[in-house]
Coordinates of C-alpha atoms in Angstrom, one line a residue:
Chain A
M123 CA 85.8 205.5 56.9
N124 CA 87.9 202.3 57.1
T125 CA 86.5 199.6 59.3
Y126 CA 88.8 197.0 60.9
E127 CA 87.8 193.8 62.6
L128 CA 90.1 194.5 65.5
V129 CA 92.0 197.7 66.5
I130 CA 94.8 197.3 69.1
I131 CA 95.9 200.5 70.7
G132 CA 99.5 200.2 71.7
G133 CA 102.4 198.2 70.1
G134 CA 104.1 197.1 73.3
P135 CA 104.3 193.5 74.7
A136 CA 100.5 193.3 75.3
G137 CA 99.4 194.7 72.0
L138 CA 101.8 192.7 69.9
S139 CA 101.0 189.4 71.6
A140 CA 97.3 190.1 71.2
A141 CA 97.7 190.7 67.5
K142 CA 99.7 187.5 67.1
V143 CA 97.1 185.2 68.7
A144 CA 94.2 187.0 67.0
A145 CA 95.9 186.5 63.6
E146 CA 96.5 182.8 64.4
A147 CA 92.8 182.5 65.0
G148 CA 92.1 184.2 61.6
L149 CA 91.3 187.7 62.7
H150 CA 92.5 190.8 60.9
S151 CA 93.9 193.6 63.1
L152 CA 95.4 197.0 63.1
V153 CA 98.1 197.8 65.7
I154 CA 98.4 201.6 66.4
E155 CA 101.6 202.8 68.0
R156 CA 102.4 206.3 69.1
D157 CA 106.2 205.8 68.9
Y158 CA 108.1 205.6 65.6
K159 CA 108.7 201.9 66.2
I160 CA 106.9 199.0 67.9
G161 CA 108.1 197.0 70.9
G162 CA 107.1 199.3 73.7
Q163 CA 109.3 199.7 76.7
L164 CA 110.9 196.3 76.1
V165 CA 113.2 197.9 73.5
K166 CA 115.2 199.6 76.3
Q167 CA 115.3 196.7 78.7
T168 CA 118.9 195.3 78.5
H169 CA 118.5 193.0 81.5
M170 CA 117.3 189.4 81.4
F171 CA 113.7 188.6 82.4
F172 CA 112.5 186.2 85.1
G173 CA 109.4 184.0 84.8
S174 CA 109.3 180.9 82.8
E175 CA 110.5 179.9 79.3
K176 CA 107.0 180.6 77.9
Q177 CA 107.5 184.3 78.6
Y178 CA 111.1 184.2 77.4
A179 CA 112.8 184.1 80.8
K180 CA 116.6 184.5 80.7
T181 CA 116.2 186.6 77.6
R182 CA 117.0 190.3 77.5
G183 CA 114.0 192.6 77.1
I184 CA 115.3 194.0 73.8
D185 CA 115.5 190.5 72.4
I186 CA 112.0 189.7 73.6
A187 CA 110.9 192.8 71.7
S188 CA 112.5 191.4 68.5
I189 CA 110.8 188.0 69.0
L190 CA 107.3 189.7 69.5
I191 CA 107.9 191.9 66.4
D192 CA 108.9 188.9 64.3
D193 CA 105.8 187.1 65.4
V194 CA 103.7 190.0 64.1
K195 CA 105.7 190.2 60.9
R196 CA 104.9 186.5 60.2
H197 CA 101.3 187.5 59.6
P198 CA 101.5 190.3 57.0
D199 CA 98.1 189.4 55.5
K200 CA 96.5 189.6 58.9
I201 CA 98.2 192.3 60.9
E202 CA 98.7 195.9 59.8
V203 CA 101.0 198.1 61.9
M204 CA 100.6 201.9 62.0
T205 CA 103.5 203.7 63.8
G206 CA 103.9 207.4 64.6
T207 CA 100.1 207.5 65.2
T208 CA 98.3 208.6 68.3
V209 CA 94.7 207.8 69.2
V210 CA 93.2 211.1 70.2
G211 CA 89.6 210.1 70.6
L212 CA 87.7 206.9 71.3
Y213 CA 83.9 207.0 71.0
P214 CA 81.1 204.6 72.2
D215 CA 80.2 203.7 68.6
H216 CA 83.8 202.4 68.2
V217 CA 84.9 205.3 66.1
I218 CA 88.6 205.9 66.7
T219 CA 90.2 209.2 65.8
L220 CA 93.9 209.3 65.0
L221 CA 96.6 211.9 64.7
Q222 CA 99.4 211.1 62.2
G223 CA 101.8 214.0 62.1
E224 CA 99.3 216.8 61.5
E225 CA 96.8 214.6 59.7
Y226 CA 93.5 213.7 61.5
K227 CA 91.8 210.5 60.6
K228 CA 88.8 208.5 61.6
I229 CA 88.5 204.7 61.5
K230 CA 86.1 202.2 63.0
A231 CA 86.5 198.9 64.7
E232 CA 84.3 195.9 65.5
A233 CA 86.4 195.3 68.6
I234 CA 89.1 197.2 70.4
I235 CA 91.9 196.1 72.6
I236 CA 93.4 198.9 74.7
A237 CA 97.0 198.1 75.5
T238 CA 98.4 201.5 76.3
G239 CA 100.6 200.5 79.2
A240 CA 101.5 202.8 82.1
S241 CA 103.3 206.0 82.9
E242 CA 105.7 207.0 85.6
K243 CA 104.5 208.5 88.9
F244 CA 105.9 211.8 90.0
L245 CA 106.8 213.3 93.4
A246 CA 105.9 216.7 94.9
F247 CA 109.0 218.3 96.4
E248 CA 110.6 221.8 96.3
N249 CA 112.1 222.7 92.9
N250 CA 111.0 219.4 91.4
D251 CA 111.0 221.1 87.9
L252 CA 114.8 221.8 87.8
P253 CA 116.5 220.4 84.7
G254 CA 118.3 217.2 85.8
I255 CA 115.3 215.6 87.5
Y256 CA 114.0 212.6 85.5
G257 CA 111.8 209.7 85.7
A258 CA 113.9 206.5 86.0
G259 CA 112.1 205.1 82.9
A260 CA 112.9 208.2 81.0
V261 CA 116.6 207.9 81.9
Q262 CA 116.5 204.3 80.7
T263 CA 115.1 205.5 77.3
L264 CA 117.7 208.3 77.1
M265 CA 120.6 205.9 77.8
N266 CA 119.6 202.6 76.2
V267 CA 117.7 203.9 73.2
H268 CA 119.3 207.2 72.4
G269 CA 122.8 206.7 74.0
V270 CA 122.7 209.8 76.1
L271 CA 123.8 209.9 79.7
P272 CA 121.6 211.9 82.1
G273 CA 124.6 213.1 84.3
H274 CA 127.7 212.1 86.2
D275 CA 126.5 211.8 89.8
V276 CA 123.0 210.4 90.3
V277 CA 120.7 209.6 93.2
M278 CA 117.8 207.2 92.6
V279 CA 114.6 207.7 94.5
G280 CA 112.8 204.4 94.9
S281 CA 114.1 200.8 95.2
G282 CA 111.5 198.9 93.2
N283 CA 112.7 196.8 90.3
I284 CA 112.9 199.8 87.9
G285 CA 114.9 201.9 90.4
L286 CA 117.3 199.0 91.0
I287 CA 117.7 197.9 87.4
V288 CA 118.2 201.5 86.1
S289 CA 120.7 202.2 88.9
Y290 CA 122.7 199.1 87.8
Q291 CA 122.5 200.1 84.1
L292 CA 123.7 203.7 85.0
M293 CA 126.7 202.1 86.8
Q294 CA 127.3 199.9 83.7
A295 CA 127.4 203.1 81.7
G296 CA 130.0 204.7 83.9
V297 CA 127.7 206.9 85.9
N298 CA 128.3 207.3 89.6
V299 CA 125.1 206.2 91.4
K300 CA 125.6 207.8 94.8
M301 CA 122.7 206.1 96.6
V302 CA 119.3 204.7 96.2
L303 CA 116.6 206.1 98.6
E304 CA 113.6 204.1 99.7
A305 CA 110.8 205.6 101.7
A306 CA 109.6 202.2 103.1
D307 CA 111.3 200.0 105.6
T308 CA 112.5 197.4 103.1
I309 CA 113.8 197.4 99.6
G310 CA 111.0 197.1 97.1
G311 CA 112.4 195.1 94.2
Y312 CA 114.0 191.7 93.8
K313 CA 116.9 190.8 96.0
V314 CA 119.1 189.7 93.1
H315 CA 118.9 193.3 91.6
A316 CA 119.6 194.9 95.0
S317 CA 122.5 192.5 95.7
K318 CA 124.2 193.5 92.4
L319 CA 124.1 197.1 93.4
K320 CA 125.4 196.4 96.9
R321 CA 128.3 194.5 95.4
L322 CA 129.2 197.6 93.4
G323 CA 129.2 199.5 96.6
V324 CA 125.9 201.4 96.1
D325 CA 124.2 202.4 99.3
I326 CA 120.5 201.6 99.5
R327 CA 119.0 203.8 102.3
T328 CA 115.5 202.8 103.6
R329 CA 113.1 205.2 105.3
M330 CA 114.6 208.2 103.4
S331 CA 113.5 210.3 100.6
V332 CA 114.2 213.5 98.7
K333 CA 113.0 216.7 100.5
K334 CA 114.2 219.4 98.2
A335 CA 116.2 220.0 95.0
I336 CA 118.7 222.8 95.0
G337 CA 120.1 224.7 92.0
T338 CA 119.3 227.8 90.0
T339 CA 119.4 226.9 86.3
E340 CA 120.0 223.2 86.8
L341 CA 120.2 220.6 89.6
N342 CA 123.3 220.9 91.8
Q343 CA 122.3 219.3 95.1
I344 CA 119.5 217.5 96.8
E345 CA 118.4 217.6 100.4
I346 CA 117.5 214.2 101.7
A347 CA 115.9 213.3 105.1
W348 CA 114.6 210.5 107.3
L349 CA 110.9 209.7 107.3
D350 CA 108.8 208.9 110.4
D351 CA 106.1 206.2 110.6
S352 CA 103.5 208.5 108.9
W353 CA 105.9 209.2 106.0
Q354 CA 106.6 212.8 107.2
F355 CA 110.2 214.1 107.1
I356 CA 111.9 214.2 110.5
D357 CA 113.2 217.7 111.2
G358 CA 116.9 217.9 111.8
T359 CA 117.8 214.8 109.8
E360 CA 118.5 216.7 106.5
Q361 CA 121.6 215.9 104.6
R362 CA 122.8 217.5 101.3
V363 CA 124.2 215.4 98.5
D364 CA 125.9 216.8 95.4
V365 CA 124.3 215.5 92.2
D366 CA 123.7 216.6 88.7
A367 CA 120.8 214.2 88.1
L368 CA 118.0 212.8 90.1
C369 CA 115.9 209.8 89.1
I370 CA 112.4 209.3 90.4
S371 CA 111.2 205.8 90.4
V372 CA 108.2 205.6 92.6
G373 CA 106.0 203.4 90.6
L374 CA 103.9 203.4 87.5
S375 CA 100.2 204.2 87.0
P376 CA 98.0 202.7 84.3
L377 CA 97.5 204.9 81.2
S378 CA 93.8 204.2 81.2
S379 CA 92.3 207.5 80.0
L380 CA 91.1 206.0 76.7
A381 CA 89.2 203.4 78.6
A382 CA 87.5 206.1 80.6
M383 CA 86.8 208.1 77.5
I384 CA 84.9 205.4 75.7
G385 CA 82.8 204.9 78.8
C386 CA 84.3 201.9 80.6
E387 CA 83.4 201.8 84.3
M388 CA 86.6 202.6 86.2
K389 CA 87.8 201.9 89.7
F390 CA 90.7 203.4 91.6
V391 CA 92.7 200.4 92.9
P392 CA 96.0 201.5 94.4
L393 CA 97.3 197.9 94.4
L394 CA 97.0 197.9 90.6
G395 CA 98.7 201.4 90.3
G396 CA 95.7 203.7 90.1
N397 CA 92.6 204.1 88.0
V398 CA 91.8 200.9 86.0
P399 CA 88.8 199.7 84.0
I400 CA 86.6 197.1 85.6
I401 CA 87.0 193.9 83.6
D402 CA 85.4 190.4 83.6
E403 CA 87.3 187.2 83.5
Y404 CA 87.7 187.5 79.7
H405 CA 89.5 190.9 80.0
E406 CA 86.4 192.6 78.5
T407 CA 85.5 196.0 80.0
T408 CA 82.0 197.1 80.8
V409 CA 81.7 198.4 77.2
K410 CA 80.9 195.5 74.9
N411 CA 83.7 194.4 72.6
V412 CA 86.3 196.7 74.3
F413 CA 89.0 194.7 75.9
V414 CA 92.2 195.6 77.8
A415 CA 95.6 193.9 78.3
G416 CA 98.8 194.7 80.0
D417 CA 99.7 197.5 82.5
V418 CA 96.6 199.6 81.5
C419 CA 94.5 197.2 83.7
G420 CA 97.0 196.8 86.5
V421 CA 100.8 197.5 86.6
E422 CA 102.8 194.3 86.5
E423 CA 105.8 193.1 84.5
A424 CA 106.2 192.7 80.8
S425 CA 105.9 188.9 81.2
S426 CA 102.3 189.3 82.5
A427 CA 101.5 191.8 79.7
I428 CA 102.6 189.3 77.1
V429 CA 100.3 186.6 78.5
E430 CA 97.4 189.0 79.0
G431 CA 97.9 190.1 75.4
Y432 CA 97.7 186.5 74.1
Y433 CA 94.6 186.0 76.3
A434 CA 92.8 189.1 75.1
G435 CA 93.6 188.2 71.5
L436 CA 92.1 184.7 72.0
M437 CA 89.0 186.1 73.6
V438 CA 88.4 188.8 71.0
A439 CA 88.8 186.4 68.1
K440 CA 86.2 184.1 69.6
R441 CA 83.8 187.0 70.1
L442 CA 84.1 187.9 66.5
G443 CA 83.5 184.4 65.3
H444 CA 87.1 183.2 64.8
E445 CA 87.5 180.7 67.6
H446 CA 91.1 179.6 67.8
P447 CA 91.5 175.9 66.8
D448 CA 93.2 175.3 70.2
F449 CA 90.9 177.6 72.1
A450 CA 90.3 175.5 75.2
A451 CA 93.9 174.4 75.6
R452 CA 95.3 177.9 75.0
K453 CA 92.9 179.5 77.4
A454 CA 93.8 177.1 80.2
D455 CA 97.5 177.5 79.4
Y456 CA 97.4 181.3 79.6
E457 CA 95.4 181.2 82.8
T458 CA 98.0 178.9 84.4
Q459 CA 100.8 181.1 83.2
L460 CA 99.2 184.2 84.8
D461 CA 98.5 182.4 88.0
N462 CA 102.2 181.3 88.1
L463 CA 103.5 184.8 87.4
R464 CA 101.3 186.1 90.2
S465 CA 102.1 183.4 92.7
G466 CA 104.7 184.2 95.5
P467 CA 105.2 187.3 97.5
F468 CA 105.8 189.7 94.6
G469 CA 102.5 188.8 93.0
E470 CA 100.5 189.5 96.0
K471 CA 99.7 193.1 95.1
T472 CA 98.2 192.0 91.8
R473 CA 96.3 189.1 93.3
L474 CA 94.7 191.3 96.0
G475 CA 94.2 194.2 93.5
L476 CA 92.3 192.0 91.1
L477 CA 90.1 190.7 93.8
E478 CA 89.3 194.2 94.9
L479 CA 88.7 195.3 91.2
R480 CA 86.2 192.5 90.7
G481 CA 84.5 193.3 94.0
E482 CA 85.1 189.9 95.4
R483 CA 86.9 191.2 98.5
H484 CA 87.4 194.6 100.1
V485 CA 90.9 195.2 101.1
Chain B
M1258 CA 108.6 224.1 102.5
N1259 CA 108.0 226.9 100.0
K1260 CA 104.9 225.6 98.2
N1261 CA 105.4 228.1 95.4
N1262 CA 108.4 226.0 94.3
V1263 CA 106.6 222.7 94.3
I1264 CA 105.3 221.9 90.8
I1265 CA 102.2 219.7 90.7
C1266 CA 101.3 220.0 87.0
R1267 CA 104.4 220.3 84.8
C1268 CA 102.5 220.9 81.6
E1269 CA 100.5 223.9 82.8
D1270 CA 103.0 225.0 85.4
V1271 CA 100.7 224.8 88.4
T1272 CA 102.2 224.9 91.9
L1273 CA 101.2 223.3 95.1
Q1274 CA 100.5 226.7 96.6
E1275 CA 98.0 227.5 93.8
L1276 CA 96.3 224.1 94.3
H1277 CA 96.0 224.6 98.1
D1278 CA 94.6 228.1 97.6
V1279 CA 91.9 226.8 95.4
L1280 CA 91.1 224.0 97.8
E1281 CA 90.9 226.6 100.6
E1282 CA 88.4 228.5 98.6
G1283 CA 86.1 225.5 98.6
Y1284 CA 86.8 223.9 95.2
T1285 CA 87.5 220.4 96.2
T1286 CA 86.8 218.2 93.2
F1287 CA 89.3 217.3 90.5
E1288 CA 86.9 218.8 87.9
D1289 CA 86.7 222.1 89.8
V1290 CA 90.5 222.5 90.1
K1291 CA 91.0 221.5 86.5
R1292 CA 88.7 224.2 85.3
I1293 CA 90.2 226.9 87.5
L1294 CA 93.9 226.1 87.2
R1295 CA 94.0 224.2 83.9
I1296 CA 95.7 221.4 85.9
G1297 CA 95.9 218.2 83.9
M1298 CA 94.9 219.9 80.6
G1299 CA 98.3 220.0 79.0
P1300 CA 100.1 217.5 76.7
C1301 CA 100.2 214.7 79.2
Q1302 CA 96.5 215.0 80.1
A1303 CA 97.1 214.4 83.8
S1304 CA 99.0 211.2 83.4
T1305 CA 101.8 212.7 85.6
C1306 CA 99.9 215.0 88.0
G1307 CA 96.6 213.1 88.3
L1308 CA 97.6 211.1 91.3
L1309 CA 99.3 214.0 93.0
V1310 CA 96.1 216.1 92.7
Q1311 CA 94.0 213.2 94.0
Q1312 CA 96.4 212.9 97.0
E1313 CA 96.3 216.6 97.8
I1314 CA 92.5 216.7 97.6
A1315 CA 92.3 213.6 99.9
K1316 CA 94.7 215.1 102.4
F1317 CA 92.7 218.4 102.4
L1318 CA 89.4 216.6 103.0
G1319 CA 90.9 214.1 105.4
T1320 CA 89.9 211.1 103.5
S1321 CA 91.4 208.2 101.5
V1322 CA 92.6 208.8 98.0
K1323 CA 90.2 206.1 96.9
N1324 CA 87.3 208.4 97.6
I1325 CA 88.5 211.1 95.4
E1326 CA 87.1 211.0 91.9
T1327 CA 89.6 211.4 89.1
H1328 CA 89.0 213.9 86.3
V1329 CA 86.8 213.2 83.3
T1330 CA 88.8 212.4 80.1
R1331 CA 87.4 213.7 76.8
P1332 CA 88.5 213.7 73.2
L1333 CA 90.9 215.0 71.9
T1334 CA 93.9 213.9 73.9
M1335 CA 96.3 216.0 71.8
G1336 CA 96.1 219.3 69.9
V1337 CA 94.6 218.8 66.5
K1338 CA 94.4 221.6 63.9
L1339 CA 90.8 222.6 63.2
G1340 CA 91.6 222.8 59.5
K1341 CA 92.6 219.1 59.6
I1342 CA 89.4 218.1 61.4
K1343 CA 87.5 220.0 58.6
E1344 CA 89.5 218.2 55.9
A1345 CA 88.7 214.8 57.5
A1346 CA 85.0 215.8 57.6
D1347 CA 85.0 216.9 54.0
D1348 CA 86.6 213.6 52.9
E1349 CA 83.8 211.7 54.6
S1350 CA 80.9 213.5 52.9

């Protein structure tokens, strides 16, 4: 059985950033990626990011992916990348089982960073399995990675940043976005993204959601309706809209099942998106030498995932006896960057969620 | 709402009606409904339906979703051929 110093599960922004800093500190790592290429969800992000220069603000997501991949390629002697490989089992003695095509393999690691990201939440409504109903992230992959349009007339459910950005990209691709529905009183995402849609004439309707999908073999119509204060549909307010595709964008939830599998103590924190491993200030879980970074320990943006990756890489390297030459300065810098990213009204969820996770405050 | 047409678990094709029926019978933990309905046991391993199941159980019990324990995750997360597991074991010895 091959033993690695560090195994990083997930080749997205968090995993790649962790590998980079760990390599700079002198640590060997293996990055395992389920997809056929690394870069994670950044590869489909054609919009420019916010944040600061340090997390590549004003750069398009797809270009940030290239930068992070180049960073990893700069350390061929330190970082090994395995694509098309899924971790199927994670055991308390740090044995990791892998599936590569049909082949089943076992490896071992001194330390593990779980950086598996998040997956899209789904909604329960009538006929929600009709062809033509997609997650918004799935539509973004279909369009921006594979060049396939989901339909001609689309309604987006959810006005968080993903819902707004994907709606805009659908319009750019020539798809008619008929409206964006938002169950809450206010638009969830950044105003700049919402304004771009409004300028194109897309209606964003708050306190409304999808009640039912209509069609026999594929989606033809949806029924939408108003919501009352307790999120129940108000009878008599139903309207029908002709669509051939519906995008669901109601948030992400951490893909934390591997952390649970290896025995990390978990906590359900809605502010962080769902079930997350309890971590200390070094991003270590309750299982020794098992660390986490990125959306798996709380859904945020790619910018935060990058910095958390750097941070976890720095911490793991120190743990395994490879303290980074600039350890103290790097640590302080990453902490400041995370604080800055989480300042302001949009970071409040994460700030409160982390407090709740660490038991410092009950929300 | 016709609960027979609301899919909760896409992988195993479990409807909201089936879930509610099992809850009515008194099986009100995620592990119970998973064993009875195979909910969350398909390719996505509950990453899509997990939260919906927690929400439905919470609603049924009249409590917060935070109080509903999620399901236990076990290896293997994907289908692996038994022959391949044997091959890997043979290589080791």
